[in-house]
Coordinates of C-alpha atoms in Angstrom, one line a residue:
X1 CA -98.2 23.0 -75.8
X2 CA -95.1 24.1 -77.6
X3 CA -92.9 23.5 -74.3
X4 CA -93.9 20.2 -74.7
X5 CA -91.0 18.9 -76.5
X6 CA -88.8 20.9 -74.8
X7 CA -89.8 19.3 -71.5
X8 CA -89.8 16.0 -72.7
X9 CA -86.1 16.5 -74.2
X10 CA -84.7 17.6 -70.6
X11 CA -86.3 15.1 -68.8
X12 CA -84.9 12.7 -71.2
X13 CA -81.4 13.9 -70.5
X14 CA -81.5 13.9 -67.2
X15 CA -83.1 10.3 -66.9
X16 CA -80.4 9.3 -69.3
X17 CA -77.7 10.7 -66.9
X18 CA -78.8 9.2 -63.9
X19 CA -79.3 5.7 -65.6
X20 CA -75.3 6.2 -67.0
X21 CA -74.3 6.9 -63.1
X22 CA -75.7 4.1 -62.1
X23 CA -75.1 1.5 -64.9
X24 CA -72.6 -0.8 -63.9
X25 CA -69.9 -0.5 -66.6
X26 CA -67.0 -2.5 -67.2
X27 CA -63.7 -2.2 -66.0
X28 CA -62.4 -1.5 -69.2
X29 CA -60.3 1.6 -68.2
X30 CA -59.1 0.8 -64.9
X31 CA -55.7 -0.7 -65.0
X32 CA -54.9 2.6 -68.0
X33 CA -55.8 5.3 -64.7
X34 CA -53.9 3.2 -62.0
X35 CA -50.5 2.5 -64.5
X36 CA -50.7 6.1 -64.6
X37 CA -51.4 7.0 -61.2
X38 CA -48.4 4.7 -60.1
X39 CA -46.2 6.5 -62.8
X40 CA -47.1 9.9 -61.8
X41 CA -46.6 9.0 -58.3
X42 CA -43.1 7.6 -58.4
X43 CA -42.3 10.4 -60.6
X44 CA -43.4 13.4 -58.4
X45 CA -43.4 11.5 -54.9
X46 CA -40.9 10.1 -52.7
X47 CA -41.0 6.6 -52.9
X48 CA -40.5 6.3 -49.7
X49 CA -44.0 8.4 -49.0
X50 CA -46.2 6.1 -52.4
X51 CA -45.0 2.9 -51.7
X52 CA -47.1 1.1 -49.3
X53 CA -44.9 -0.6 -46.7
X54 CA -45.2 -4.5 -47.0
X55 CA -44.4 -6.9 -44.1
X56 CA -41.3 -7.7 -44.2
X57 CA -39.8 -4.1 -44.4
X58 CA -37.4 -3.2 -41.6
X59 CA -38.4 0.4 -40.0
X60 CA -34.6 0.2 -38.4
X61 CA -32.6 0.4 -41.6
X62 CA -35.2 2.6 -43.6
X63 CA -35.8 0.1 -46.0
X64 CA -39.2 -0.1 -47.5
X65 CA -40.7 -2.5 -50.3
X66 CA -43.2 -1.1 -52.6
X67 CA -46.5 -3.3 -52.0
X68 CA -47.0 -4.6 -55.1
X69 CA -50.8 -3.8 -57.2
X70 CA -53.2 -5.8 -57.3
X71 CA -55.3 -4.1 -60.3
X72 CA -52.5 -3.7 -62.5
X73 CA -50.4 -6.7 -64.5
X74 CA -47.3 -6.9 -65.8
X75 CA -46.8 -3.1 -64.3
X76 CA -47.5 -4.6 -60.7
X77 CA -45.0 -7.4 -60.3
X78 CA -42.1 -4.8 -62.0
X79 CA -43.8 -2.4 -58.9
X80 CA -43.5 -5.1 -56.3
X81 CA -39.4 -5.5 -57.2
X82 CA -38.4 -2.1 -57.1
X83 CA -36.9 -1.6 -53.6
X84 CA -37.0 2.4 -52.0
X85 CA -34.2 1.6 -50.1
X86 CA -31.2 4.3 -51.2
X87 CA -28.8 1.4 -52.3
X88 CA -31.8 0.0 -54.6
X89 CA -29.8 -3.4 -54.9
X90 CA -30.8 -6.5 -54.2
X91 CA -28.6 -7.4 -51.7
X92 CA -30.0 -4.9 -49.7
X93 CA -33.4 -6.1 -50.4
X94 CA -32.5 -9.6 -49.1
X95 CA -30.7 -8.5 -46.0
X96 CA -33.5 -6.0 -45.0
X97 CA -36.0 -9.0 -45.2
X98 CA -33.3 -11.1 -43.2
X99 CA -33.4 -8.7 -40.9
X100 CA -37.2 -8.1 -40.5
X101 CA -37.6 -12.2 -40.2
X102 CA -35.1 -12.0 -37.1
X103 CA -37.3 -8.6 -35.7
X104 CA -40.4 -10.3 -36.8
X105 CA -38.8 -13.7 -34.4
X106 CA -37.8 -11.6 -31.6
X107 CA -41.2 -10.1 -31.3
X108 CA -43.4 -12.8 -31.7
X109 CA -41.4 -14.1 -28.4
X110 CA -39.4 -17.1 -29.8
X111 CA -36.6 -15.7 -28.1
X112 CA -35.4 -16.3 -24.2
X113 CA -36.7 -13.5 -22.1
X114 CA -34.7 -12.6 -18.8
X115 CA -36.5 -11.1 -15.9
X116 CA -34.6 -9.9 -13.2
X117 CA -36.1 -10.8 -9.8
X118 CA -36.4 -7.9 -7.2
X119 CA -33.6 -7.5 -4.2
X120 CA -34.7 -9.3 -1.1
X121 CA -34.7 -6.5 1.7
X122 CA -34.5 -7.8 5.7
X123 CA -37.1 -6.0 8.2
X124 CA -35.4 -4.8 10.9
X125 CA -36.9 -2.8 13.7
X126 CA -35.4 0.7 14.1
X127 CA -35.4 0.8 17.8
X128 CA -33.0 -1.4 17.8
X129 CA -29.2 -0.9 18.3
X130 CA -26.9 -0.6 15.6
X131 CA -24.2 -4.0 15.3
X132 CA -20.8 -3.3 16.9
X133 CA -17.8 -5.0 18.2
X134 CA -16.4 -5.9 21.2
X135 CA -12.8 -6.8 21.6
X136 CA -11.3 -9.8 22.6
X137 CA -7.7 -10.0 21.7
X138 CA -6.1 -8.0 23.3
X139 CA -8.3 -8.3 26.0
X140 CA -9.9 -4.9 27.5
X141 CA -8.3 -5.6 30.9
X142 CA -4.8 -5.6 29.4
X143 CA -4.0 -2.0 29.2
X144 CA -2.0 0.3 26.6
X145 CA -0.7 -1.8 23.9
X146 CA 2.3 -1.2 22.1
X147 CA 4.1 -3.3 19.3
X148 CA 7.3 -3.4 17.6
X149 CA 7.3 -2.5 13.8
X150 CA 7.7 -5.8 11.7
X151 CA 5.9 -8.6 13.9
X152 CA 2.8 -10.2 13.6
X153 CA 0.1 -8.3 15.6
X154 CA -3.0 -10.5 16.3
X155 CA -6.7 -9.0 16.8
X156 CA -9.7 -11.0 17.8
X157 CA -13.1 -9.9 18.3
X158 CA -17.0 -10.7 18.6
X159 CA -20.3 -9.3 17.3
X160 CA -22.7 -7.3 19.4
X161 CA -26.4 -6.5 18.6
X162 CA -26.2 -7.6 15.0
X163 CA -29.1 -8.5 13.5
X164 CA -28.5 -8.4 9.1
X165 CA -25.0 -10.0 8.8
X166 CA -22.6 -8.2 6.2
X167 CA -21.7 -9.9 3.8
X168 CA -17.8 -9.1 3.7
X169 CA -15.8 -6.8 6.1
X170 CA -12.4 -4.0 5.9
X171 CA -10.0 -4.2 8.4
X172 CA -7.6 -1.0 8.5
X173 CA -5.4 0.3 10.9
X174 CA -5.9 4.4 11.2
X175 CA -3.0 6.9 12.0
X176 CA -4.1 10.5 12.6
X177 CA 0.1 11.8 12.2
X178 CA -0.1 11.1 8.6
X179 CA -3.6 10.8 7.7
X180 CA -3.4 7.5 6.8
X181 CA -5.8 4.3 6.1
X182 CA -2.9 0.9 6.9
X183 CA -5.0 -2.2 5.3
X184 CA -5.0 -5.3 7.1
X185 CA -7.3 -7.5 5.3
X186 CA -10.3 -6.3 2.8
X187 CA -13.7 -8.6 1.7
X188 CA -12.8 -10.8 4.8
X189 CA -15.8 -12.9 5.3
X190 CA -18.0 -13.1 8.5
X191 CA -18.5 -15.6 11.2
X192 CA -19.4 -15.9 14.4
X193 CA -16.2 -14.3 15.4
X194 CA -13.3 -12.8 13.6
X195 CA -9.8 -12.4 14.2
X196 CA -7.4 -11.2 11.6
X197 CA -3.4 -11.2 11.7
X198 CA -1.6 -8.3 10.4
X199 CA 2.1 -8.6 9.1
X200 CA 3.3 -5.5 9.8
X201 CA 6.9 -5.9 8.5
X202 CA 5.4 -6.3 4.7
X203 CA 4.4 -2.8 6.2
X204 CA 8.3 -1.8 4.8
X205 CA 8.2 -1.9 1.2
X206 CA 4.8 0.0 1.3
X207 CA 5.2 3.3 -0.1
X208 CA 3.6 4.7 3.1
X209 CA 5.6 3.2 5.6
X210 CA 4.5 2.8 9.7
X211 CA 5.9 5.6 12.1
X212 CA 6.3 5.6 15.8
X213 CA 2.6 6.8 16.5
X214 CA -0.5 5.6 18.0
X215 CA -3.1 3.8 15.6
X216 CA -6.5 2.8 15.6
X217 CA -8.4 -0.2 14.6
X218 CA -11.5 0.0 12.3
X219 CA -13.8 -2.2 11.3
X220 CA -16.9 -1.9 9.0
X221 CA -18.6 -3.5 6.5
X222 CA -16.8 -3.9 3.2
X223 CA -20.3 -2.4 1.1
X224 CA -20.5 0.6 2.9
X225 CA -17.9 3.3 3.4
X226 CA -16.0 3.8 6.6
X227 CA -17.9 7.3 7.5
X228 CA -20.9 5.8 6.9
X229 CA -23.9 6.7 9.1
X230 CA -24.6 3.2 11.5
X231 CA -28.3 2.0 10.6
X232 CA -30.2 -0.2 13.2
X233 CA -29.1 -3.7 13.1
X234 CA -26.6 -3.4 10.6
X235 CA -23.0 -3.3 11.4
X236 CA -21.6 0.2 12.2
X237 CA -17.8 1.2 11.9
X238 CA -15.9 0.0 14.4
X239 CA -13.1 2.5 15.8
X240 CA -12.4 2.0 19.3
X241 CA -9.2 0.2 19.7
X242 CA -5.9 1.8 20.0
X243 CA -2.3 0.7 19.8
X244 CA 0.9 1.8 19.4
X245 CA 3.8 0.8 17.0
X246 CA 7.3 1.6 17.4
X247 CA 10.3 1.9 15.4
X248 CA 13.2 -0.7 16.7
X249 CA 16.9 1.4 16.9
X250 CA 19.6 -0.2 15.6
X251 CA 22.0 -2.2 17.5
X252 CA 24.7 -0.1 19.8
X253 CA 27.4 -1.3 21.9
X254 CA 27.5 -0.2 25.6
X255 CA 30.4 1.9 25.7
X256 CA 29.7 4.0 22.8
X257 CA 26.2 4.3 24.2
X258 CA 24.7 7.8 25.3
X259 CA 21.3 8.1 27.2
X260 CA 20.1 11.5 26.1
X261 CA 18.1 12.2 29.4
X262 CA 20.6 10.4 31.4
X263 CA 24.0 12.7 33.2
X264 CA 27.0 10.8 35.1
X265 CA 27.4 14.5 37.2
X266 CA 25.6 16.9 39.0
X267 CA 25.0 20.2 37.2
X268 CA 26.3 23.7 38.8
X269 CA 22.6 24.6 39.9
X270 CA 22.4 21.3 41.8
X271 CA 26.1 22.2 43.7
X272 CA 25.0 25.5 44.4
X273 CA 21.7 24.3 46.1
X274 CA 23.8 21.6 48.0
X275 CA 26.4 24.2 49.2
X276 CA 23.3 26.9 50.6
X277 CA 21.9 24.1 52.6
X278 CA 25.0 22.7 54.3
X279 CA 26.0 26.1 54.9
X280 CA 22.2 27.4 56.6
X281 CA 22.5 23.6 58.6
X282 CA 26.1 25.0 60.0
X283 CA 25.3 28.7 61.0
X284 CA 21.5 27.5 62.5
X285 CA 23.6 25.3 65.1
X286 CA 26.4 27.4 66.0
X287 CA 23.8 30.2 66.7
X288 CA 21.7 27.9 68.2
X289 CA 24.7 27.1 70.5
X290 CA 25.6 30.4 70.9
X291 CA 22.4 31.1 72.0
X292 CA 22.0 28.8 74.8
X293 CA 25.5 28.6 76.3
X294 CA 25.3 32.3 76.7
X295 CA 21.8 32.0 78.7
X296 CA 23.5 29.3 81.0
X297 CA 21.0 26.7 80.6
X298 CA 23.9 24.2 79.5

């Protein structure tokens, strides 16, 4: 009986406690914790790790605005104009936001959007013969050509087997002597058959100028280079054709003229070789002669 009391006491206690949990009290002492909860944060913290980033803060420039709070009252709107961006102006404020509407535009979609539409690609069977050329001035049947340095030299051809039409074509002239590419005419466009017309005496002024020496024609497409491996269908580098060019001598007057594998005499070897053979003709018919008189037969 005397723990009577003292029962009663604890149990008192502890049904007080649980009743001042769970009693709703007033706010009274809310906006004192969070003032100094903000203040101990901004003092110890960076701001740029307390502040709570609002929507109009620009990732891209690391500028963030502190997100204002909403427990707190004349502390809250002071919170809501301090800027953690390093400059801390507000300039800086008002460009960040200018610059967070125009990323907040862009990715909502008000802008124009490009999209780029796929190459178109031509199907083209690979059992089939790669393009080429055929020649038609000068014709096949002509022979060796050769052409004097400084004229116009004309070349005409057709397509064979072509099935994806280039869209441009190089036209060189080849010389193995010097290892040189001669261009005749570059991004030339394509028909049904080409010719081109090649000046050779702006050839002159060229720093590689043309020798006496046998060239060849090529021909390919202008997007591909000239060793290029021929595909099926497509046009394949054409180098087929050869010409020569000469260099013209200058002007020489008759008289003064030497031919350098020509000779107005005969040589000693050559006088020798007539004098031997005159001389065996004599003695084979006196002997001959000789021969027969002495037999009587004549």
């Amino acid at each position: 009986m005397r723990n009577l009391p003292f029962l009663w006491l604890v149990s008192s206690l502890v049904l007080f406690a649980s009743l001042a949990s769970a009693w709703p009290w007033p706010e009274l002492f809310d906006p004192v914790v969070v003032r100094r909860q903000d203040r101990s944060s901004s003092a110890s913290s960076d701001p740029s790790s307390s502040a709570t980033p609002s929507t109009t803060g620009s990732s891209s420039s690391g500028t963030i605005t502190a997100k204002p709070s909403a427990s707190s009252g004349s502390d809250s709107s002071s919170s809501g104009s301090d800027s953690s961006s390093g400059s801390g102006s507000d300039s800086a404020t008002s460009s960040d936001k200018d610059s967070s509407e125009t990323t907040a535009d862009s990715s909502s979609g008000s802008g124009s959007k490009t999209t780029k539409e796929p190459a178109k690609t031509t199907a083209v069977d690979p059992r089939l013969p790669a393009g080429g050329i055929q020649m038609v001035t000068p014709a096949v049947t002509a022979g060796p050509q050769y052409y004097r340095a400084g004229t116009n030299i004309t070349f005409g051809w057709n397509y064979t087997s072509l099935s994806v039409t280039p869209t441009a074509i190089d036209i060189l002239a080849s010389c193995s002597a010097n290892n040189h590419y001669y261009t005749i005419a570059t991004n030339q466009s394509v028909e049904e058959s080409g010719s081109v017309t090649w000046d050779t005496n702006a050839e002159k002024t060229a720093s590689v100028q043309l020798l006496t020496e046998t060239y060849t024609l090529v021909i390919h497409d202008a997007a591909m280079d000239v060793s290029a491996t021929a595909q099926a269908g497509f046009l394949g580098t054409y180098s087929q054709f050869t010409f020569g060019i000469y260099q013209p001598s200058p002007y020489a007057d008759l008289d003064s003229f030497k031919c350098a594998t020509c000779s107005g005499g005969m040589s000693d070897m050559d006088r020798q070789a007539l004098r031997f053979v005159f001389g065996m003709a004599v003695v084979t018919v006196l002997s001959f002669s000789w021969f027969v008189g002495g037999l009587g037969l004549f």
